[in-house]
Amino acid sequence: MLTYSFADIGSDSLYGHLYKCIKNDIIQGILRPGEKLPSKRSFAKNLGISVITIENAYEQLIAEGYIYSIPKKGFFIADLRNRTGEKQPDLTAESIQMNSGEMKYLADFGSNKAVCDQFPFTVWAKLLRECLHDFQEGLLISPPSGGALELRRSIAKHLLEFRGMNVAPEQIIIGAGTEYLYGQILQLIGPDKCYGVEDPGYRKISQVYESYGARCKYIEFKKDGIDISDLEEQKVQVAHISPSHHFPTGVVTPISKRYELLGWASKEKERYIIEDDYDSEFRLTGKPIPTMQSIDTMERVIFMNTFSKSIASTVRVSYMVLPKHLVNRYYKKLSFCTCPVTTFIQFGLARFIDEGYFEKHINRMRTYYRKQRDYLLELINASKMAPYVSISEEDAGLHFLLYLNITCPDEEFKRRMEKRRIHICALSEYYENPENKTEHYFVINYSSLNEEQIRKAVKQLSEEVLLVKAK
Amino acid sequence: MLTYSFADIGSDSLYGHLYKCIKNDIIQGILRPGEKLPSKRSFAKNLGISVITIENAYEQLIAEGYIYSIPKKGFFIADLRNRTGEKQPDLTAESIQMNSGEMKYLADFGSNKAVCDQFPFTVWAKLLRECLHDFQEGLLISPPSGGALELRRSIAKHLLEFRGMNVAPEQIIIGAGTEYLYGQILQLIGPDKCYGVEDPGYRKISQVYESYGARCKYIEFKKDGIDISDLEEQKVQVAHISPSHHFPTGVVTPISKRYELLGWASKEKERYIIEDDYDSEFRLTGKPIPTMQSIDTMERVIFMNTFSKSIASTVRVSYMVLPKHLVNRYYKKLSFCTCPVTTFIQFGLARFIDEGYFEKHINRMRTYYRKQRDYLLELINASKMAPYVSISEEDAGLHFLLYLNITCPDEEFKRRMEKRRIHICALSEYYENPENKTEHYFVINYSSLNEEQIRKAVKQLSEEVLLVKAK
């Protein structure tokens, strides 16, 4: 009969040692497939250990598939293939871009990072502590797929007060970033539809749609928005636009164009407009413009916004407002989805809004951003490059366009600025269709910069402009 | 010239009042499309207000598209369509299932809710407060698309210590729940592939794949797993399985079958196995079984796990381990994605793992669940239904199978238990293919129940079994 020594088992348990011995013999082929193992009782007697120990070792071997049991017959060795060697990952740092997003620049005009010293850390620490204390049970119950009712109510109230939008909490779907919502829309409306995105525009939109296999058309963004005739010609069914503040040009779509687009969408049943309202809170002059959602009587508009700009992108909360018939479709088709935002943040954010912190934060940030913008504009106008620049769309949100009267190609100018450790993006980079490109416009996103960075950036920018002018 | 009265403007600003008057006249058609507005200077003089006020009103009207300006010529009324009436959402509570997931049952054998009084709220409150204090800047920097390096390092360390898996942090991708990861896999491997899921199985897997338009095949789960021949016959390219603990049967796939599956996957280049390890932490006897990922030398296995079972599903953190070539593809193809988990939770969870709280929590929960299970089994065995039941797969995780020797159809028995306010799911519900169904097995998920609920549930269950036996 099979015999193993229990003399030198170190810290192993008896059953653990026996398990290892048998497993080893199976792997090495000493015990052959189909071979019968001793019965528990006789094996225990032979080895001088308890039946329980044998039983435990056999159970572990069964669980791992090394042996199998046939009732009333006994235990047998399973048929294994050769076990292969242990795997060693040999990933090199170079093979993977694990950039942690840390600032490598003197100033980054492309970043959407929130300003660290303006973030209300203390308020959030307080609110999260309160929520963990007050809502224990609630925090552990899975919310509906559209998100916790508490947060949806807070957002509905906010939309009514600040955007004049009259929506039911049920129409609001919470997501972990707008990308998640693009994916939800795709599932809701169908990956077989043709999605139209603005050119130039926010590249990620088409990336998400395309990576799920949907067709995307790039629609030229003209002076005041996209043209209906282009949508018709390209057979677009879903138009994804940002009428309140187009990225990257900053253009606000006029109301006449908005009605035209609503007219286009109303013509056919499965046409929709996705209204991306991403930084409307930071319009710096005048009253906010009514959303397309609020003038849509045909249930064609899906409104979308995010707290990425108004709180921080790393909080990862966004939401969309669905028209009624899509709400019903959502619950029919996608109620199996689990809301991707942790309840901890959903409850915390609801309090942040309800207790007035959100409004205060936005007001403070608006003042802060206005000051930053004014400072930046003042420095540009006082700099030596002033005769060669012009500014546009500076009122609409957290970025504006800087036109440089130079002949140096955008790519080269960008590279030259990189050497000066200034990250700046040209408007031309955002075009898919090269025919539409306009050169020498640069997108100036100033929301992440402090005064020192602004000073340094303008100095470097001005020096470079004068250099390329002198060439 | 156009004249408005400023006599009765209430709390409006001068410019706000003027803006409203002009807008009103445009909407009512008093001012016609193309009509020229007075110049700012002459209008100001006429109304007896400042040029700045006129300018502000005109700017607002331009921003909203009611008027447009032609440089050197002046301001003109835009061409609007008829404004439609205000929209009133008329959603009725009935039309939307906004169930907040709250407990309506005496006991719910289908719930995966974490037990409230076992959740380490105080630890989490402490860790989140610490993170908000210590990592301010880090919390606001967007992590790489795969997640914050801090958390990926902690998980890699955990996998090495508790699963013997040797993986680089770069191979780990963080997601907000496994659904998110299914979507990522679909984008990575392609929605044009054929995905094989276990039948019976966790329904959500195929729902996610199918809602993105991918083909899904239901592969019969036999005694010890799915058969290679079925995968070949159905032309499956990606097999999504849970070898450590199949849901809902609880079966552990033996190692011989695991090698067979790896053999199947190695035969063709774009074949993959998704190894869903969702509650392996709670195996109640024996050592954990080696994962398929750790014996895969051909880079065919995508390993996946979640903190839903081991912490709470509402924390919404899951992860997958990609084989090396897929890591590179991930960064090439999907680095535009933003990690959907807020940095607040990522940093908090990293500390939870690093400081040993996770291990302690799992150990405490394992003991707790074992106690619950033993109590439940004890009550079942002591109950009057004992002669008519048998239990299987009770060691593998947080659920087991209860076989009832009754003739009453599963659906009817379930309905009868609903009336007693006990939610119980039959194994037969989890089958897609009715041919494979076995009746009279019930899935007993005991992780969310306290002792009182267990007592009540067994009493009700036993009474009903005796009733249907007596029929």
mmCIF file of N, CA and C in Angstrom, chain A residues 19 60 63-64 79-80 83-84 88-91 95-96 98-100 113 136-137 139 141 144 149 166 170-171 176 179 187 204 207 211-212 252 254-256 259 283 286-287 289 296 314-316 324 327-328 336-340 342-343, chain B residues 19 60 63-65 79-80 83 87-91 95-96 98-100 113 121 137 139 141 144 149 166 170-171 176 179 187 204 207 211-212 252 255-256 259 283 286-287 289 295 314 316 324 327-328 336-340 342-343:
data_model
loop_
_atom_site.group_PDB
_atom_site.id
_atom_site.type_symbol
_atom_site.label_atom_id
_atom_site.label_comp_id
_atom_site.label_asym_id
_atom_site.label_seq_id
_atom_site.Cartn_x
_atom_site.Cartn_y
_atom_site.Cartn_z
ATOM 1 N N TYR A 19 -1.848 15.585 1.440
ATOM 2 C CA TYR A 19 -2.369 16.148 0.183
ATOM 3 C C TYR A 19 -1.228 16.444 -0.790
ATOM 4 N N GLN A 60 -9.676 17.700 -0.539
ATOM 5 C CA GLN A 60 -8.951 18.768 -1.222
ATOM 6 C C GLN A 60 -8.542 18.319 -2.624
ATOM 7 N N ALA A 63 -11.576 18.356 -4.790
ATOM 8 C CA ALA A 63 -11.975 19.730 -5.131
ATOM 9 C C ALA A 63 -11.093 20.290 -6.240
ATOM 10 N N GLU A 64 -9.814 19.889 -6.220
ATOM 11 C CA GLU A 64 -8.902 20.405 -7.229
ATOM 12 C C GLU A 64 -8.859 19.532 -8.469
ATOM 13 N N ASP A 79 -7.310 11.915 -14.842
ATOM 14 C CA ASP A 79 -6.422 11.965 -16.002
ATOM 15 C C ASP A 79 -5.998 13.410 -16.241
ATOM 16 N N LEU A 80 -4.769 13.710 -15.928
ATOM 17 C CA LEU A 80 -4.302 15.096 -16.088
ATOM 18 C C LEU A 80 -3.398 15.216 -17.301
ATOM 19 N N ARG A 83 1.357 19.295 -16.401
ATOM 20 C CA ARG A 83 1.297 20.626 -15.805
ATOM 21 C C ARG A 83 2.442 21.461 -16.393
ATOM 22 N N THR A 84 2.107 22.658 -16.780
ATOM 23 C CA THR A 84 3.151 23.507 -17.375
ATOM 24 C C THR A 84 3.806 24.367 -16.307
ATOM 25 N N GLN A 88 5.800 33.624 -15.459
ATOM 26 C CA GLN A 88 6.430 34.841 -14.953
ATOM 27 C C GLN A 88 6.082 35.992 -15.879
ATOM 28 N N PRO A 89 5.360 36.963 -15.402
ATOM 29 C CA PRO A 89 5.095 38.075 -16.318
ATOM 30 C C PRO A 89 6.393 38.810 -16.604
ATOM 31 N N ASP A 90 6.606 39.159 -17.861
ATOM 32 C CA ASP A 90 7.841 39.842 -18.211
ATOM 33 C C ASP A 90 7.517 41.166 -18.891
ATOM 34 N N LEU A 91 6.568 41.861 -18.299
ATOM 35 C CA LEU A 91 6.191 43.158 -18.822
ATOM 36 C C LEU A 91 7.305 44.143 -18.533
ATOM 37 N N SER A 95 6.744 48.728 -22.349
ATOM 38 C CA SER A 95 5.686 48.146 -23.169
ATOM 39 C C SER A 95 4.312 48.694 -22.786
ATOM 40 N N ILE A 96 4.209 49.301 -21.637
ATOM 41 C CA ILE A 96 2.926 49.797 -21.184
ATOM 42 C C ILE A 96 3.035 51.267 -20.808
ATOM 43 N N MET A 98 2.093 53.616 -18.594
ATOM 44 C CA MET A 98 1.414 53.743 -17.302
ATOM 45 C C MET A 98 1.593 55.155 -16.797
ATOM 46 N N ASN A 99 1.314 56.122 -17.629
ATOM 47 C CA ASN A 99 1.524 57.498 -17.186
ATOM 48 C C ASN A 99 0.449 57.837 -16.157
ATOM 49 N N SER A 100 0.889 58.340 -15.050
ATOM 50 C CA SER A 100 -0.044 58.560 -13.953
ATOM 51 C C SER A 100 -0.685 59.933 -14.069
ATOM 52 N N LYS A 113 -7.740 69.019 -15.236
ATOM 53 C CA LYS A 113 -7.600 68.732 -13.810
ATOM 54 C C LYS A 113 -8.193 69.887 -12.987
ATOM 55 N N GLN A 136 -25.945 53.819 6.918
ATOM 56 C CA GLN A 136 -25.273 52.522 6.839
ATOM 57 C C GLN A 136 -26.011 51.513 5.964
ATOM 58 N N GLU A 137 -27.252 51.218 6.327
ATOM 59 C CA GLU A 137 -28.019 50.221 5.567
ATOM 60 C C GLU A 137 -28.173 50.665 4.109
ATOM 61 N N LEU A 139 -26.359 52.526 2.283
ATOM 62 C CA LEU A 139 -25.137 52.468 1.496
ATOM 63 C C LEU A 139 -24.881 51.076 0.942
ATOM 64 N N ILE A 141 -27.379 48.826 0.118
ATOM 65 C CA ILE A 141 -28.445 48.357 -0.767
ATOM 66 C C ILE A 141 -28.155 48.835 -2.185
ATOM 67 N N PRO A 144 -31.267 51.445 -7.843
ATOM 68 C CA PRO A 144 -31.740 51.064 -9.182
ATOM 69 C C PRO A 144 -30.647 51.335 -10.212
ATOM 70 N N LEU A 149 -32.011 57.211 -5.752
ATOM 71 C CA LEU A 149 -33.068 58.204 -5.884
ATOM 72 C C LEU A 149 -32.677 59.525 -5.219
ATOM 73 N N ASN A 166 -37.377 71.256 -16.268
ATOM 74 C CA ASN A 166 -38.369 70.603 -15.436
ATOM 75 C C ASN A 166 -38.357 69.103 -15.727
ATOM 76 N N GLU A 170 -36.845 60.365 -12.165
ATOM 77 C CA GLU A 170 -36.825 59.093 -12.890
ATOM 78 C C GLU A 170 -36.178 59.219 -14.258
ATOM 79 N N GLN A 171 -36.189 60.438 -14.811
ATOM 80 C CA GLN A 171 -35.600 60.635 -16.144
ATOM 81 C C GLN A 171 -34.082 60.723 -16.090
ATOM 82 N N ALA A 176 -20.806 56.748 -14.318
ATOM 83 C CA ALA A 176 -19.450 57.030 -13.841
ATOM 84 C C ALA A 176 -18.677 57.656 -14.985
ATOM 85 N N GLU A 179 -18.391 58.785 -20.628
ATOM 86 C CA GLU A 179 -18.126 57.607 -21.459
ATOM 87 C C GLU A 179 -19.099 56.478 -21.154
ATOM 88 N N GLN A 187 -26.416 51.208 -26.121
ATOM 89 C CA GLN A 187 -27.211 50.014 -25.849
ATOM 90 C C GLN A 187 -28.702 50.323 -25.967
ATOM 91 N N LYS A 204 -13.058 61.657 -27.816
ATOM 92 C CA LYS A 204 -13.461 60.476 -27.053
ATOM 93 C C LYS A 204 -14.854 59.978 -27.422
ATOM 94 N N GLN A 207 -14.570 57.740 -30.318
ATOM 95 C CA GLN A 207 -13.792 56.562 -29.902
ATOM 96 C C GLN A 207 -14.667 55.550 -29.178
ATOM 97 N N SER A 211 -15.586 51.973 -30.727
ATOM 98 C CA SER A 211 -15.006 50.780 -30.118
ATOM 99 C C SER A 211 -16.094 49.764 -29.769
ATOM 100 N N TYR A 212 -17.341 50.196 -29.755
ATOM 101 C CA TYR A 212 -18.433 49.234 -29.590
ATOM 102 C C TYR A 212 -18.995 48.821 -30.945
ATOM 103 N N VAL A 252 -21.229 79.046 -29.180
ATOM 104 C CA VAL A 252 -22.555 78.762 -28.639
ATOM 105 C C VAL A 252 -23.524 78.667 -29.817
ATOM 106 N N PRO A 254 -26.642 79.152 -31.838
ATOM 107 C CA PRO A 254 -27.762 80.090 -31.689
ATOM 108 C C PRO A 254 -29.095 79.358 -31.684
ATOM 109 N N ILE A 255 -30.094 80.035 -31.176
ATOM 110 C CA ILE A 255 -31.368 79.355 -30.973
ATOM 111 C C ILE A 255 -32.017 78.945 -32.297
ATOM 112 N N SER A 256 -31.801 79.734 -33.353
ATOM 113 C CA SER A 256 -32.393 79.369 -34.644
ATOM 114 C C SER A 256 -31.865 78.017 -35.096
ATOM 115 N N TYR A 259 -33.433 75.180 -33.153
ATOM 116 C CA TYR A 259 -34.751 74.779 -33.649
ATOM 117 C C TYR A 259 -34.631 73.969 -34.935
ATOM 118 N N ARG A 283 -20.193 79.550 -17.802
ATOM 119 C CA ARG A 283 -20.384 80.671 -18.699
ATOM 120 C C ARG A 283 -20.117 81.932 -17.894
ATOM 121 N N GLY A 286 -23.557 87.052 -18.947
ATOM 122 C CA GLY A 286 -24.946 86.870 -19.344
ATOM 123 C C GLY A 286 -25.601 85.714 -18.618
ATOM 124 N N LYS A 287 -26.870 85.509 -18.943
ATOM 125 C CA LYS A 287 -27.627 84.435 -18.314
ATOM 126 C C LYS A 287 -27.355 83.140 -19.042
ATOM 127 N N ILE A 289 -27.957 80.010 -21.291
ATOM 128 C CA ILE A 289 -28.816 79.823 -22.449
ATOM 129 C C ILE A 289 -29.741 78.636 -22.199
ATOM 130 N N ASP A 296 -37.602 70.989 -26.236
ATOM 131 C CA ASP A 296 -37.889 69.799 -27.049
ATOM 132 C C ASP A 296 -39.229 69.210 -26.622
ATOM 133 N N THR A 314 -12.122 63.328 -11.277
ATOM 134 C CA THR A 314 -11.836 62.077 -10.583
ATOM 135 C C THR A 314 -12.943 61.659 -9.604
ATOM 136 N N VAL A 315 -13.951 62.521 -9.420
ATOM 137 C CA VAL A 315 -15.110 62.118 -8.624
ATOM 138 C C VAL A 315 -15.937 61.114 -9.433
ATOM 139 N N ARG A 316 -15.841 61.215 -10.752
ATOM 140 C CA ARG A 316 -16.438 60.279 -11.701
ATOM 141 C C ARG A 316 -17.953 60.150 -11.552
ATOM 142 N N LYS A 324 -39.123 60.778 -22.033
ATOM 143 C CA LYS A 324 -39.974 59.802 -21.356
ATOM 144 C C LYS A 324 -39.983 58.407 -22.004
ATOM 145 N N VAL A 327 -36.954 56.579 -21.189
ATOM 146 C CA VAL A 327 -36.888 56.150 -19.789
ATOM 147 C C VAL A 327 -37.537 54.774 -19.684
ATOM 148 N N ASN A 328 -38.691 54.651 -20.304
ATOM 149 C CA ASN A 328 -39.378 53.370 -20.237
ATOM 150 C C ASN A 328 -38.577 52.268 -20.932
ATOM 151 N N PHE A 336 -31.099 45.596 -15.971
ATOM 152 C CA PHE A 336 -30.153 44.610 -15.434
ATOM 153 C C PHE A 336 -28.812 45.265 -15.079
ATOM 154 N N CYS A 337 -28.583 46.479 -15.594
ATOM 155 C CA CYS A 337 -27.308 47.155 -15.327
ATOM 156 C C CYS A 337 -27.239 47.588 -13.867
ATOM 157 N N THR A 338 -26.048 47.558 -13.321
ATOM 158 C CA THR A 338 -25.846 48.073 -11.976
ATOM 159 C C THR A 338 -25.216 49.454 -12.111
ATOM 160 N N CYS A 339 -25.746 50.394 -11.375
ATOM 161 C CA CYS A 339 -25.196 51.752 -11.428
ATOM 162 C C CYS A 339 -23.724 51.696 -11.019
ATOM 163 N N PRO A 340 -22.817 52.215 -11.866
ATOM 164 C CA PRO A 340 -21.384 52.036 -11.617
ATOM 165 C C PRO A 340 -20.788 52.955 -10.556
ATOM 166 N N THR A 342 -20.265 54.216 -6.842
ATOM 167 C CA THR A 342 -20.442 53.702 -5.485
ATOM 168 C C THR A 342 -21.492 54.545 -4.735
ATOM 169 N N THR A 343 -22.302 53.882 -3.934
ATOM 170 C CA THR A 343 -23.318 54.611 -3.162
ATOM 171 C C THR A 343 -22.665 55.644 -2.244
ATOM 172 N N TYR B 19 -33.148 93.008 -22.224
ATOM 173 C CA TYR B 19 -33.002 91.707 -22.894
ATOM 174 C C TYR B 19 -34.363 91.029 -23.037
ATOM 175 N N GLN B 60 -26.223 89.064 -24.649
ATOM 176 C CA GLN B 60 -27.024 87.932 -24.192
ATOM 177 C C GLN B 60 -27.895 87.411 -25.347
ATOM 178 N N ALA B 63 -25.715 85.581 -27.769
ATOM 179 C CA ALA B 63 -25.330 84.269 -27.233
ATOM 180 C C ALA B 63 -26.468 83.276 -27.366
ATOM 181 N N GLU B 64 -27.715 83.755 -27.229
ATOM 182 C CA GLU B 64 -28.852 82.858 -27.310
ATOM 183 C C GLU B 64 -29.392 82.728 -28.735
ATOM 184 N N GLY B 65 -28.789 83.454 -29.662
ATOM 185 C CA GLY B 65 -29.151 83.282 -31.059
ATOM 186 C C GLY B 65 -30.370 84.079 -31.501
ATOM 187 N N ASP B 79 -33.641 84.581 -37.599
ATOM 188 C CA ASP B 79 -34.836 83.931 -38.119
ATOM 189 C C ASP B 79 -35.183 82.737 -37.217
ATOM 190 N N LEU B 80 -36.214 82.870 -36.445
ATOM 191 C CA LEU B 80 -36.592 81.801 -35.513
ATOM 192 C C LEU B 80 -37.811 81.051 -36.015
ATOM 193 N N ARG B 83 -41.624 79.105 -31.333
ATOM 194 C CA ARG B 83 -41.238 78.487 -30.071
ATOM 195 C C ARG B 83 -42.402 77.606 -29.599
ATOM 196 N N LYS B 87 -42.293 72.066 -21.786
ATOM 197 C CA LYS B 87 -42.513 70.638 -21.656
ATOM 198 C C LYS B 87 -42.793 70.246 -20.200
ATOM 199 N N GLN B 88 -43.775 69.429 -20.009
ATOM 200 C CA GLN B 88 -44.075 68.927 -18.669
ATOM 201 C C GLN B 88 -43.916 67.412 -18.661
ATOM 202 N N PRO B 89 -42.978 66.905 -17.917
ATOM 203 C CA PRO B 89 -42.874 65.450 -17.894
ATOM 204 C C PRO B 89 -44.112 64.854 -17.223
ATOM 205 N N ASP B 90 -44.655 63.837 -17.819
ATOM 206 C CA ASP B 90 -45.842 63.237 -17.230
ATOM 207 C C ASP B 90 -45.595 61.770 -16.927
ATOM 208 N N LEU B 91 -44.436 61.540 -16.349
ATOM 209 C CA LEU B 91 -44.109 60.171 -15.979
ATOM 210 C C LEU B 91 -44.957 59.774 -14.780
ATOM 211 N N SER B 95 -45.094 53.810 -14.586
ATOM 212 C CA SER B 95 -44.430 53.556 -15.860
ATOM 213 C C SER B 95 -42.957 53.215 -15.674
ATOM 214 N N ILE B 96 -42.435 53.511 -14.521
ATOM 215 C CA ILE B 96 -41.016 53.258 -14.289
ATOM 216 C C ILE B 96 -40.837 52.411 -13.044
ATOM 217 N N MET B 98 -38.939 51.956 -10.288
ATOM 218 C CA MET B 98 -37.870 52.582 -9.521
ATOM 219 C C MET B 98 -37.713 51.884 -8.189
ATOM 220 N N ASN B 99 -37.605 50.580 -8.233
ATOM 221 C CA ASN B 99 -37.484 49.871 -6.975
ATOM 222 C C ASN B 99 -36.110 50.151 -6.397
ATOM 223 N N SER B 100 -36.085 50.535 -5.165
ATOM 224 C CA SER B 100 -34.826 50.936 -4.556
ATOM 225 C C SER B 100 -34.104 49.752 -3.943
ATOM 226 N N LYS B 113 -26.670 41.266 -1.079
ATOM 227 C CA LYS B 113 -26.390 42.419 -0.237
ATOM 228 C C LYS B 113 -25.442 42.025 0.902
ATOM 229 N N PHE B 121 -17.757 50.083 8.705
ATOM 230 C CA PHE B 121 -18.016 51.506 8.434
ATOM 231 C C PHE B 121 -16.969 52.417 9.080
ATOM 232 N N GLU B 137 -3.674 66.255 -3.847
ATOM 233 C CA GLU B 137 -3.317 66.433 -5.251
ATOM 234 C C GLU B 137 -3.578 65.134 -6.022
ATOM 235 N N LEU B 139 -5.637 62.765 -5.524
ATOM 236 C CA LEU B 139 -7.049 62.451 -5.713
ATOM 237 C C LEU B 139 -7.630 63.173 -6.923
ATOM 238 N N ILE B 141 -5.805 64.022 -9.730
ATOM 239 C CA ILE B 141 -5.136 63.678 -10.985
ATOM 240 C C ILE B 141 -5.804 62.437 -11.565
ATOM 241 N N PRO B 144 -4.376 56.423 -14.783
ATOM 242 C CA PRO B 144 -4.393 55.795 -16.103
ATOM 243 C C PRO B 144 -5.717 55.037 -16.295
ATOM 244 N N LEU B 149 -2.311 53.348 -9.842
ATOM 245 C CA LEU B 149 -1.233 52.391 -9.634
ATOM 246 C C LEU B 149 -1.225 51.876 -8.191
ATOM 247 N N ASN B 166 1.123 35.355 -9.726
ATOM 248 C CA ASN B 166 2.240 36.259 -9.885
ATOM 249 C C ASN B 166 1.960 37.196 -11.061
ATOM 250 N N GLU B 170 0.597 46.258 -13.774
ATOM 251 C CA GLU B 170 0.190 46.750 -15.092
ATOM 252 C C GLU B 170 -0.835 45.833 -15.754
ATOM 253 N N GLN B 171 -0.846 44.560 -15.365
ATOM 254 C CA GLN B 171 -1.800 43.621 -15.965
ATOM 255 C C GLN B 171 -3.205 43.770 -15.392
ATOM 256 N N ALA B 176 -15.614 49.498 -12.513
ATOM 257 C CA ALA B 176 -16.710 49.763 -11.579
ATOM 258 C C ALA B 176 -17.725 48.638 -11.712
ATOM 259 N N GLU B 179 -19.642 44.153 -14.788
ATOM 260 C CA GLU B 179 -20.293 44.544 -16.046
ATOM 261 C C GLU B 179 -19.425 45.469 -16.870
ATOM 262 N N GLN B 187 -14.755 45.318 -26.055
ATOM 263 C CA GLN B 187 -14.073 46.296 -26.899
ATOM 264 C C GLN B 187 -12.666 45.815 -27.252
ATOM 265 N N LYS B 204 -26.559 37.978 -16.211
ATOM 266 C CA LYS B 204 -26.094 39.318 -16.584
ATOM 267 C C LYS B 204 -24.964 39.282 -17.610
ATOM 268 N N GLN B 207 -26.418 39.134 -20.973
ATOM 269 C CA GLN B 207 -27.162 40.382 -21.202
ATOM 270 C C GLN B 207 -26.231 41.508 -21.631
ATOM 271 N N SER B 211 -26.307 43.067 -25.317
ATOM 272 C CA SER B 211 -26.800 44.435 -25.481
ATOM 273 C C SER B 211 -25.791 45.284 -26.242
ATOM 274 N N TYR B 212 -24.552 44.828 -26.355
ATOM 275 C CA TYR B 212 -23.583 45.519 -27.213
ATOM 276 C C TYR B 212 -23.531 44.889 -28.598
ATOM 277 N N VAL B 252 -17.174 23.044 -8.491
ATOM 278 C CA VAL B 252 -15.795 23.450 -8.717
ATOM 279 C C VAL B 252 -15.264 22.644 -9.906
ATOM 280 N N ILE B 255 -9.332 19.932 -12.051
ATOM 281 C CA ILE B 255 -8.152 20.423 -12.772
ATOM 282 C C ILE B 255 -8.014 19.786 -14.147
ATOM 283 N N SER B 256 -8.453 18.545 -14.298
ATOM 284 C CA SER B 256 -8.342 17.904 -15.613
ATOM 285 C C SER B 256 -9.145 18.689 -16.646
ATOM 286 N N TYR B 259 -7.419 21.901 -17.616
ATOM 287 C CA TYR B 259 -6.382 21.719 -18.644
ATOM 288 C C TYR B 259 -7.004 21.512 -20.016
ATOM 289 N N ARG B 283 -14.460 30.185 0.046
ATOM 290 C CA ARG B 283 -14.439 28.733 0.088
ATOM 291 C C ARG B 283 -14.289 28.332 1.540
ATOM 292 N N GLY B 286 -10.776 23.368 2.987
ATOM 293 C CA GLY B 286 -9.630 23.086 2.133
ATOM 294 C C GLY B 286 -8.913 24.338 1.698
ATOM 295 N N LYS B 287 -7.856 24.126 0.959
ATOM 296 C CA LYS B 287 -7.076 25.247 0.456
ATOM 297 C C LYS B 287 -7.732 25.777 -0.799
ATOM 298 N N ILE B 289 -8.248 26.613 -4.586
ATOM 299 C CA ILE B 289 -7.812 25.899 -5.769
ATOM 300 C C ILE B 289 -7.004 26.839 -6.655
ATOM 301 N N ILE B 295 -2.025 28.721 -14.256
ATOM 302 C CA ILE B 295 -1.445 27.590 -14.978
ATOM 303 C C ILE B 295 -1.521 27.810 -16.490
ATOM 304 N N THR B 314 -22.011 47.590 -3.396
ATOM 305 C CA THR B 314 -22.221 49.019 -3.632
ATOM 306 C C THR B 314 -20.917 49.831 -3.585
ATOM 307 N N ARG B 316 -18.621 49.059 -5.585
ATOM 308 C CA ARG B 316 -18.456 49.071 -7.040
ATOM 309 C C ARG B 316 -17.002 49.079 -7.504
ATOM 310 N N LYS B 324 -0.328 39.283 -21.055
ATOM 311 C CA LYS B 324 0.568 40.353 -21.495
ATOM 312 C C LYS B 324 0.183 40.968 -22.845
ATOM 313 N N VAL B 327 -2.617 43.236 -22.503
ATOM 314 C CA VAL B 327 -2.295 44.475 -21.797
ATOM 315 C C VAL B 327 -1.821 45.500 -22.818
ATOM 316 N N ASN B 328 -0.939 45.060 -23.687
ATOM 317 C CA ASN B 328 -0.429 45.989 -24.696
ATOM 318 C C ASN B 328 -1.544 46.448 -25.628
ATOM 319 N N PHE B 336 -7.824 55.566 -24.139
ATOM 320 C CA PHE B 336 -8.670 56.764 -24.108
ATOM 321 C C PHE B 336 -9.742 56.663 -23.026
ATOM 322 N N CYS B 337 -9.975 55.455 -22.522
ATOM 323 C CA CYS B 337 -11.006 55.274 -21.488
ATOM 324 C C CYS B 337 -10.555 55.901 -20.179
ATOM 325 N N THR B 338 -11.490 56.422 -19.447
ATOM 326 C CA THR B 338 -11.181 56.929 -18.121
ATOM 327 C C THR B 338 -11.646 55.885 -17.115
ATOM 328 N N CYS B 339 -10.798 55.579 -16.159
ATOM 329 C CA CYS B 339 -11.178 54.595 -15.152
ATOM 330 C C CYS B 339 -12.449 55.081 -14.437
ATOM 331 N N PRO B 340 -13.507 54.247 -14.390
ATOM 332 C CA PRO B 340 -14.793 54.722 -13.879
ATOM 333 C C PRO B 340 -14.901 54.781 -12.354
ATOM 334 N N THR B 342 -14.067 56.328 -8.813
ATOM 335 C CA THR B 342 -13.518 57.568 -8.264
ATOM 336 C C THR B 342 -12.199 57.283 -7.534
ATOM 337 N N THR B 343 -11.266 58.210 -7.662
ATOM 338 C CA THR B 343 -9.984 58.041 -6.979
ATOM 339 C C THR B 343 -10.179 57.951 -5.466
#
